Amino acid sequence: MNDQLQLLTTAANVLWLLLAGFLVFFMQAGFALVETGFTRAKNVAHTMLMNMMVFCIGAIGYWICGFAFQFGAVNHAYPEVATAGAIAGPWAFSPLTLGSWGDSLGSGIRLGEQFGVLGTSGFFLQGIGLGVAGIFAFFLFQMVFMDTAATIPTGSASERIKFIGFVIMGFWVSMIVYPIVGNWVWGGGWLANLGRSLGLGNGSVDFAGSGVVHMTGGAVGLAVAMVLGPRIGRFNKDGSANTIPGHNIPMGVLGAIILFFGWFGFNPGSAIGLVIPAVVDASGNVTTAASSIPINLTSVAAVNTLLAGAAGGVGAMTYMWLFGPSKKPSPAMSVNGLLAGLVAITAPCAFVSSIGAVVIGLVAGVLVCLASFALERAKIDDPVGAVPVHFVNGIWGVLAVGIFAVGNPDTAGWNGISPAVTGIVGGNFVQIVPQLFEVLAIATFAFGLSYAFFSVLKRAGILRSRAEDELNGLDLPEMGEQGYVTGGVAVPGGQVDHIPVPAGGVSTAPAS
Amino acid sequence: MNDQLQLLTTAANVLWLLLAGFLVFFMQAGFALVETGFTRAKNVAHTMLMNMMVFCIGAIGYWICGFAFQFGAVNHAYPEVATAGAIAGPWAFSPLTLGSWGDSLGSGIRLGEQFGVLGTSGFFLQGIGLGVAGIFAFFLFQMVFMDTAATIPTGSASERIKFIGFVIMGFWVSMIVYPIVGNWVWGGGWLANLGRSLGLGNGSVDFAGSGVVHMTGGAVGLAVAMVLGPRIGRFNKDGSANTIPGHNIPMGVLGAIILFFGWFGFNPGSAIGLVIPAVVDASGNVTTAASSIPINLTSVAAVNTLLAGAAGGVGAMTYMWLFGPSKKPSPAMSVNGLLAGLVAITAPCAFVSSIGAVVIGLVAGVLVCLASFALERAKIDDPVGAVPVHFVNGIWGVLAVGIFAVGNPDTAGWNGISPAVTGIVGGNFVQIVPQLFEVLAIATFAFGLSYAFFSVLKRAGILRSRAEDELNGLDLPEMGEQGYVTGGVAVPGGQVDHIPVPAGGVSTAPAS
Amino acid sequence: MNDQLQLLTTAANVLWLLLAGFLVFFMQAGFALVETGFTRAKNVAHTMLMNMMVFCIGAIGYWICGFAFQFGAVNHAYPEVATAGAIAGPWAFSPLTLGSWGDSLGSGIRLGEQFGVLGTSGFFLQGIGLGVAGIFAFFLFQMVFMDTAATIPTGSASERIKFIGFVIMGFWVSMIVYPIVGNWVWGGGWLANLGRSLGLGNGSVDFAGSGVVHMTGGAVGLAVAMVLGPRIGRFNKDGSANTIPGHNIPMGVLGAIILFFGWFGFNPGSAIGLVIPAVVDASGNVTTAASSIPINLTSVAAVNTLLAGAAGGVGAMTYMWLFGPSKKPSPAMSVNGLLAGLVAITAPCAFVSSIGAVVIGLVAGVLVCLASFALERAKIDDPVGAVPVHFVNGIWGVLAVGIFAVGNPDTAGWNGISPAVTGIVGGNFVQIVPQLFEVLAIATFAFGLSYAFFSVLKRAGILRSRAEDELNGLDLPEMGEQGYVTGGVAVPGGQVDHIPVPAGGVSTAPAS
């Protein structure tokens, strides 16, 4: 019966990973609604479809090469890591919970012996047997994480990006930018190994991706917003700014609640399982006991996520009510505050106490307001606040690990380093350093490279929509369909549909 | 390997509790949509944001003291309970499934030896190690239950409550009203112990909270609606009523489907796990066998929930079609019938047969219609029907346990009393009595105290919006943002946005 | 402790089935949004309510007799099947994972010894103990599958079907059509047994119901669309067609994302569990080892579903952009392409490689475009494209098993036949034959019988709405409530609400 217990343990771990992945997938609906609700009625078909197609495009791109670049080296020999820490093994970066992966995903590129930079196996999921449930579940989970990063820049680029430009951007993030950053932190790459290679704490620690996912997506979003330039009418020649309100607050709030719901897959699911099975030798003796570390991390992450998201909403609402321009509890900013709290807790959610989570969330709620105002002063037009939410609070989240981590015993051995992850509040002033490394690496690579890439696209004339299309709304000229249509009545977008009724009259007879 | 089995059992139980909690969280989106869809376009930002922020406010409030008040005594010594029944143990109220909680949550206040009234440990989740996965999951699950109660009165108070009044109401429910009622029924308090203390059946039995959650929320909702008074225009001076139709039926129906979806976490999840692990003594011998009672209750609850919700929709639709004012299958009332069926099955879902579930749902569907008409005759204005759905059918659900419980063998030992929960259809005329106790206790405490509290707020001028704001719509004056905005075109709410374009012209140059 | 392991294994299997069922339930929201968004504003209350009530009606109908017809014979003696294959047992059609069902669901009707056609036990769920968690979970899972089939024709019938006609259609599908088809393929009926009875490969193989669910629903949808005839204004007397655009693209896209999310329950959940428990004899010896086949199938199905849905979206978008009438990336068709990819992968998801999944999805994306154009040329009016998506791609999916199945070792023993399911790409030219049987059987039975049934309803005058109601919008005349209402302002649908304010003035005094 021990066989059955091991099978069931792995199956339960895989199931939780899959369910978490499904929840993260559903965040796509949240992004679609937030971005569409916070932009104008004349572009709704364009904005919504970007958010649906970014998943479709990204799935294909990630399947072609993204997954291979990110995780193709995950079983690569890092022998030092494999034996260094409490949760070490063939891969010290966690999927001990997902069964044996044999020799799959075992080739990559390194700089020197220590600095992994790219995986090189698993293209098109080839070479992986259909019975290796763990890898398939892992692929799905990682694909939807990538998708979150890929969908963030559609917000900052909305209302003025050509659809073909968006398509190229989708491949860009899913095939190149995200997988490489992801390799460095989660695929056994150099940032994760900074503890072992340079003695910097536990290396870069990012539980669920404040940096890997959100800051990366936000960095791409900042680049595309800067290259595209602001929407027509957003800034005046005298330097002052015009607010362009979103067309549908209920849509945006619904999106935020859906995102929060999905985040319960995003963060807790990043424990990648429930129970680490025991290691049994050939005689059937247990050589390493089973451990409930993953479910412990799952539970703590869930509660911290809940509290930080809530605190983010409270923080932004309170700040705007007391200090904002209108002195009222701004719905749009409250939404972004809630999302900012969620972004910020994403990296530290398994490492901090609930008090830490509330503080991180409250700060995030204020930070998103301040960043929004600063962005406007810098004349960067980000219609939905993707940069303040994801880029700025992604940075805040990565750094918060180095500040608020309390040395949760279940995190001992993280990245193959024995001590538990501990930040400044726990008296460890070193962990902030690899966190800064992660921030700088992502800012340089994701932002820098994307800025150059989008500049080329812009010069090629395939990035920014034509001015008249932007003024009239992108739905008809770009998509060929109006987003809102209502029988002869003026509606959002100001366009009217006509059902032509020819002089010959119409038929109502059944077709058969 | 037995260690691994015990770890995995607990982990699976915790996972199911977390997932159920996530589903319940998502109900917040359902409430937001139902309440906003069934009210007017001029208040959508106000109504939506209340539904988002009630979660944020409630999470903080429940973390501060709500959880401590409700469950701080759950491991308190009730030695008689601990040894009385089939599912007894350190806590006879269920979380045998969630692992050992040691000495956490073990202090509270009692009246005499038998009547627990309040917990007093667990404030700010302090004193609980990060590795105690079970408590964190339990906190999350209970927090979202509280949130359901807290969001109900935002419906009955909508379109005329000041936002600051709503904020105070959110703290009121999350910190005081709900936790105390919850303690009495689920935290080891006096209502749950009526079987042991006064010999009244199994004590008050409320599987998932028809009473604890829905009736409590509905009672607060009734109080706030009465204190606020009706919306301007709802009733005429001659006593007749005007119907104020909701602005968006699709939004309301979507909300109802989301609520139904979330209810599959609410009711089945209240089994709090899948399998009760065996108790093993120091020699490794099993002293109490493992049990699959929780998964059995989960499955039955799921099917009964499905059937009762469906029957509620059919009941209300049919009643309105045959007997309603318009003699048509009213969408709004069908939605409320479906929700009424769900509310009513919430207490009895694990105790009744599927025939019982269908009957309970059909009755609920009719009851919600009759209660809506009665409320109108009483000149109480409840814009979305929160009182007919949650208060009236919450009562119906609590009583239905005493009527329809069939003595499901898996419920033997409930609240530490040996026999299975059995109602009138099973020949037991006693169980209805503690059910009536629960109804009366909640009605007295939650409604009475809230009525007094809101009356104070009203006198302080912070409960009801200004009349001109109510007439023009609360979005701009209360929230500072319009809910619906569409470039120069008249839209729901009747307001038009203007993007000021100064004489100096606008810039389209990139900011960089 | 072995008892606990077996209990936990079953419980985990049941939980996954329930969770998958909940996800499938949520697809109802997706259908509601897609159908309402892609039709006109004047019918939104009618279209939304059909999609909510079809679940309520269907749940009751399926509980009365649908489940009994479909699965009442599932434990019937098929002794040959029971011993033939790798996953054989009392019922070779899978729920070995869900615990012992004793003598429940053991009576049915056969033609001869081999051809099961109908189950005859389990009406009203009677005769099933409340403790048999597996059957209750199974009922829930199968009920929501039925519901998917039942909701498909509300799309093709929208904007012109009388509500009473819809109610009858709901009972028709849930009580008669779907259960009988479902019996043939999943209830141990003759199509599943074609391998054993006629030597045709593994019999009809349909993992999650491209045929059973989608083609059946689509066949009913085609029948009702043909009998109803086109909407007024859809076709001109000269034979040309008018496009009637949907009123709300964001609503449709949101619906598509929700459907995709739910599909992760639909397809992976059809593995019906995680682990097949070991069979242990009286002495405690394992006679058949435990197996992780279900979680393997779950994981592969999840990834293939993800990829095929994505490829379907990419396929349709690309086709329309390059070859469509507007030469633009049509949002509406991209949505239907994504759904078509999901429908098409539903049958083959556990049997094909990821490359196969992408090909199946791309083809589905193109097929849905071509089928939509063909339907228009045939003058059949299907407002939301239910027939191209579900009927045409349901056929494609069933056939795709016979083409792309790669002989996944985990599918050995399917339907009691030893070899793994293999199609043409694996060198097996036989499996396509039972797949064609399934297609022909469903087309004949579901379409033929429904066409006759709807023709009777039409003649009785209870199928098609009155022409003036259709022209003015069905919401007020059929439902008694407008879908969209906005205080004095013209809105989608063109109707205006009036709040009567009598001369006597209105009261704002509190009711108490």
GROMACS .gro file of N, CA and C in nm, chain A residues 129-214:
model
  258
  129GLY      N    1   0.700   1.210  -2.185
  129GLY     CA    2   0.596   1.109  -2.200
  129GLY      C    3   0.461   1.158  -2.150
  130LEU      N    4   0.352   1.111  -2.213
  130LEU     CA    5   0.219   1.156  -2.173
  130LEU      C    6   0.186   1.117  -2.029
  131GLY      N    7   0.259   1.021  -1.975
  131GLY     CA    8   0.230   0.976  -1.839
  131GLY      C    9   0.299   1.055  -1.729
  132VAL      N   10   0.381   1.152  -1.766
  132VAL     CA   11   0.450   1.230  -1.664
  132VAL      C   12   0.362   1.347  -1.621
  133ALA      N   13   0.261   1.315  -1.541
  133ALA     CA   14   0.160   1.413  -1.504
  133ALA      C   15   0.221   1.540  -1.447
  134GLY      N   16   0.327   1.525  -1.367
  134GLY     CA   17   0.385   1.640  -1.300
  134GLY      C   18   0.433   1.747  -1.395
  135ILE      N   19   0.498   1.708  -1.504
  135ILE     CA   20   0.549   1.810  -1.596
  135ILE      C   21   0.436   1.881  -1.668
  136PHE      N   22   0.334   1.805  -1.707
  136PHE     CA   23   0.223   1.871  -1.776
  136PHE      C   24   0.155   1.974  -1.686
  137ALA      N   25   0.133   1.933  -1.561
  137ALA     CA   26   0.072   2.028  -1.467
  137ALA      C   27   0.163   2.149  -1.447
  138PHE      N   28   0.292   2.122  -1.436
  138PHE     CA   29   0.389   2.230  -1.417
  138PHE      C   30   0.390   2.325  -1.536
  139PHE      N   31   0.383   2.269  -1.657
  139PHE     CA   32   0.376   2.351  -1.777
  139PHE      C   33   0.254   2.442  -1.772
  140LEU      N   34   0.140   2.384  -1.738
  140LEU     CA   35   0.017   2.465  -1.735
  140LEU      C   36   0.029   2.578  -1.635
  141PHE      N   37   0.077   2.544  -1.517
  141PHE     CA   38   0.089   2.644  -1.412
  141PHE      C   39   0.183   2.757  -1.454
  142GLN      N   40   0.295   2.721  -1.512
  142GLN     CA   41   0.393   2.821  -1.552
  142GLN      C   42   0.344   2.902  -1.672
  143MET      N   43   0.267   2.837  -1.759
  143MET     CA   44   0.217   2.908  -1.877
  143MET      C   45   0.124   3.021  -1.834
  144VAL      N   46   0.034   2.994  -1.739
  144VAL     CA   47  -0.059   3.099  -1.698
  144VAL      C   48   0.012   3.209  -1.618
  145PHE      N   49   0.121   3.174  -1.553
  145PHE     CA   50   0.201   3.279  -1.490
  145PHE      C   51   0.260   3.371  -1.595
  146MET      N   52   0.319   3.310  -1.697
  146MET     CA   53   0.372   3.390  -1.807
  146MET      C   54   0.262   3.480  -1.862
  147ASP      N   55   0.143   3.423  -1.878
  147ASP     CA   56   0.033   3.498  -1.937
  147ASP      C   57   0.000   3.623  -1.857
  148THR      N   58   0.012   3.614  -1.726
  148THR     CA   59  -0.012   3.732  -1.643
  148THR      C   60   0.087   3.842  -1.679
  149ALA      N   61   0.213   3.805  -1.693
  149ALA     CA   62   0.312   3.905  -1.732
  149ALA      C   63   0.280   3.961  -1.870
  150ALA      N   64   0.236   3.875  -1.960
  150ALA     CA   65   0.214   3.919  -2.098
  150ALA      C   66   0.093   4.010  -2.111
  151THR      N   67  -0.004   3.995  -2.022
  151THR     CA   68  -0.126   4.074  -2.036
  151THR      C   69  -0.113   4.211  -1.971
  152ILE      N   70  -0.016   4.228  -1.883
  152ILE     CA   71  -0.002   4.357  -1.815
  152ILE      C   72   0.023   4.472  -1.913
  153PRO      N   73   0.115   4.458  -2.009
  153PRO     CA   74   0.139   4.572  -2.099
  153PRO      C   75   0.023   4.603  -2.193
  154THR      N   76  -0.072   4.512  -2.212
  154THR     CA   77  -0.188   4.551  -2.294
  154THR      C   78  -0.265   4.664  -2.227
  155GLY      N   79  -0.254   4.673  -2.094
  155GLY     CA   80  -0.320   4.783  -2.025
  155GLY      C   81  -0.254   4.916  -2.050
  156SER      N   82  -0.122   4.920  -2.037
  156SER     CA   83  -0.055   5.049  -2.054
  156SER      C   84  -0.049   5.091  -2.200
  157ALA      N   85  -0.069   4.995  -2.290
  157ALA     CA   86  -0.065   5.025  -2.434
  157ALA      C   87  -0.204   5.047  -2.492
  158SER      N   88  -0.306   5.036  -2.410
  158SER     CA   89  -0.443   5.034  -2.463
  158SER      C   90  -0.483   5.168  -2.524
  159GLU      N   91  -0.581   5.160  -2.610
  159GLU     CA   92  -0.645   5.275  -2.676
  159GLU      C   93  -0.559   5.340  -2.784
  160ARG      N   94  -0.443   5.283  -2.813
  160ARG     CA   95  -0.361   5.345  -2.919
  160ARG      C   96  -0.265   5.248  -2.984
  161ILE      N   97  -0.265   5.120  -2.945
  161ILE     CA   98  -0.172   5.027  -3.007
  161ILE      C   99  -0.241   4.957  -3.124
  162LYS      N  100  -0.169   4.942  -3.233
  162LYS     CA  101  -0.220   4.864  -3.347
  162LYS      C  102  -0.235   4.719  -3.304
  163PHE      N  103  -0.335   4.649  -3.356
  163PHE     CA  104  -0.356   4.511  -3.313
  163PHE      C  105  -0.239   4.422  -3.354
  164ILE      N  106  -0.180   4.451  -3.470
  164ILE     CA  107  -0.065   4.370  -3.512
  164ILE      C  108   0.054   4.394  -3.419
  165GLY      N  109   0.066   4.518  -3.371
  165GLY     CA  110   0.171   4.547  -3.275
  165GLY      C  111   0.150   4.470  -3.145
  166PHE      N  112   0.024   4.461  -3.104
  166PHE     CA  113  -0.008   4.383  -2.985
  166PHE      C  114   0.027   4.235  -3.005
  167VAL      N  115  -0.004   4.182  -3.123
  167VAL     CA  116   0.025   4.040  -3.148
  167VAL      C  117   0.175   4.013  -3.135
  168ILE      N  118   0.253   4.102  -3.194
  168ILE     CA  119   0.399   4.084  -3.185
  168ILE      C  120   0.446   4.096  -3.041
  169MET      N  121   0.388   4.190  -2.969
  169MET     CA  122   0.425   4.205  -2.827
  169MET      C  123   0.393   4.079  -2.748
  170GLY      N  124   0.279   4.014  -2.783
  170GLY     CA  125   0.243   3.891  -2.714
  170GLY      C  126   0.347   3.781  -2.733
  171PHE      N  127   0.394   3.767  -2.856
  171PHE     CA  128   0.500   3.667  -2.879
  171PHE      C  129   0.630   3.709  -2.811
  172TRP      N  130   0.658   3.836  -2.815
  172TRP     CA  131   0.781   3.888  -2.754
  172TRP      C  132   0.791   3.852  -2.606
  173VAL      N  133   0.683   3.874  -2.534
  173VAL     CA  134   0.686   3.846  -2.390
  173VAL      C  135   0.685   3.696  -2.364
  174SER      N  136   0.602   3.623  -2.437
  174SER     CA  137   0.584   3.481  -2.404
  174SER      C  138   0.700   3.393  -2.449
  175MET      N  139   0.770   3.434  -2.553
  175MET     CA  140   0.879   3.351  -2.607
  175MET      C  141   1.016   3.395  -2.558
  176ILE      N  142   1.031   3.522  -2.526
  176ILE     CA  143   1.166   3.574  -2.499
  176ILE      C  144   1.180   3.635  -2.359
  177VAL      N  145   1.111   3.745  -2.336
  177VAL     CA  146   1.141   3.825  -2.217
  177VAL      C  147   1.110   3.750  -2.089
  178TYR      N  148   0.985   3.706  -2.079
  178TYR     CA  149   0.946   3.641  -1.954
  178TYR      C  150   1.024   3.513  -1.929
  179PRO      N  151   1.037   3.424  -2.027
  179PRO     CA  152   1.107   3.298  -1.999
  179PRO      C  153   1.249   3.318  -1.950
  180ILE      N  154   1.316   3.419  -2.001
  180ILE     CA  155   1.455   3.438  -1.959
  180ILE      C  156   1.462   3.488  -1.814
  181VAL      N  157   1.382   3.590  -1.784
  181VAL     CA  158   1.377   3.635  -1.645
  181VAL      C  159   1.334   3.519  -1.554
  182GLY      N  160   1.233   3.445  -1.599
  182GLY     CA  161   1.183   3.334  -1.519
  182GLY      C  162   1.289   3.228  -1.495
  183ASN      N  163   1.374   3.205  -1.595
  183ASN     CA  164   1.483   3.110  -1.577
  183ASN      C  165   1.577   3.154  -1.466
  184TRP      N  166   1.606   3.282  -1.464
  184TRP     CA  167   1.704   3.332  -1.367
  184TRP      C  168   1.659   3.311  -1.223
  185VAL      N  169   1.528   3.324  -1.198
  185VAL     CA  170   1.480   3.318  -1.060
  185VAL      C  171   1.418   3.182  -1.027
  186TRP      N  172   1.345   3.122  -1.121
  186TRP     CA  173   1.272   2.999  -1.090
  186TRP      C  174   1.322   2.877  -1.167
  187GLY      N  175   1.405   2.897  -1.267
  187GLY     CA  176   1.448   2.783  -1.348
  187GLY      C  177   1.586   2.733  -1.311
  188GLY      N  178   1.633   2.773  -1.193
  188GLY     CA  179   1.766   2.732  -1.151
  188GLY      C  180   1.875   2.825  -1.198
  189GLY      N  181   1.839   2.943  -1.240
  189GLY     CA  182   1.934   3.038  -1.297
  189GLY      C  183   2.013   3.116  -1.193
  190TRP      N  184   2.086   3.214  -1.239
  190TRP     CA  185   2.189   3.278  -1.158
  190TRP      C  186   2.134   3.361  -1.042
  191LEU      N  187   2.017   3.422  -1.058
  191LEU     CA  188   1.964   3.504  -0.948
  191LEU      C  189   1.928   3.415  -0.829
  192ALA      N  190   1.866   3.301  -0.857
  192ALA     CA  191   1.831   3.210  -0.748
  192ALA      C  192   1.955   3.156  -0.678
  193ASN      N  193   2.066   3.150  -0.751
  193ASN     CA  194   2.187   3.090  -0.696
  193ASN      C  195   2.283   3.190  -0.635
  194LEU      N  196   2.238   3.314  -0.619
  194LEU     CA  197   2.329   3.414  -0.564
  194LEU      C  198   2.372   3.381  -0.421
  195GLY      N  199   2.290   3.305  -0.352
  195GLY     CA  200   2.331   3.263  -0.218
  195GLY      C  201   2.449   3.169  -0.224
  196ARG      N  202   2.441   3.073  -0.312
  196ARG     CA  203   2.545   2.973  -0.323
  196ARG      C  204   2.670   3.028  -0.392
  197SER      N  205   2.648   3.108  -0.496
  197SER     CA  206   2.762   3.153  -0.575
  197SER      C  207   2.833   3.272  -0.511
  198LEU      N  208   2.757   3.364  -0.453
  198LEU     CA  209   2.820   3.485  -0.397
  198LEU      C  210   2.793   3.502  -0.249
  199GLY      N  211   2.724   3.404  -0.187
  199GLY     CA  212   2.700   3.413  -0.044
  199GLY      C  213   2.598   3.517  -0.004
  200LEU      N  214   2.510   3.552  -0.096
  200LEU     CA  215   2.411   3.656  -0.067
  200LEU      C  216   2.281   3.594  -0.016
  201GLY      N  217   2.272   3.571   0.111
  201GLY     CA  218   2.150   3.521   0.173
  201GLY      C  219   2.101   3.395   0.104
  202ASN      N  220   1.971   3.387   0.083
  202ASN     CA  221   1.913   3.274   0.012
  202ASN      C  222   1.907   3.296  -0.138
  203GLY      N  223   1.990   3.387  -0.190
  203GLY     CA  224   1.974   3.425  -0.330
  203GLY      C  225   1.847   3.506  -0.346
  204SER      N  226   1.813   3.539  -0.470
  204SER     CA  227   1.689   3.614  -0.492
  204SER      C  228   1.570   3.525  -0.459
  205VAL      N  229   1.486   3.575  -0.371
  205VAL     CA  230   1.370   3.499  -0.324
  205VAL      C  231   1.243   3.570  -0.370
  206ASP      N  232   1.163   3.500  -0.444
  206ASP     CA  233   1.042   3.561  -0.501
  206ASP      C  234   0.935   3.452  -0.506
  207PHE      N  235   0.857   3.440  -0.398
  207PHE     CA  236   0.772   3.322  -0.382
  207PHE      C  237   0.682   3.301  -0.503
  208ALA      N  238   0.607   3.402  -0.541
  208ALA     CA  239   0.511   3.383  -0.649
  208ALA      C  240   0.525   3.485  -0.761
  209GLY      N  241   0.628   3.570  -0.752
  209GLY     CA  242   0.655   3.652  -0.869
  209GLY      C  243   0.620   3.799  -0.866
  210SER      N  244   0.634   3.866  -0.753
  210SER     CA  245   0.625   4.013  -0.757
  210SER      C  246   0.723   4.066  -0.860
  211GLY      N  247   0.842   4.004  -0.863
  211GLY     CA  248   0.942   4.046  -0.960
  211GLY      C  249   0.929   3.974  -1.093
  212VAL      N  250   0.935   3.839  -1.086
  212VAL     CA  251   0.937   3.760  -1.209
  212VAL      C  252   0.817   3.792  -1.298
  213VAL      N  253   0.700   3.799  -1.239
  213VAL     CA  254   0.580   3.818  -1.318
  213VAL      C  255   0.540   3.964  -1.328
  214HIS      N  256   0.517   4.028  -1.213
  214HIS     CA  257   0.455   4.159  -1.216
  214HIS      C  258   0.552   4.269  -1.257
   0.00000   0.00000   0.00000
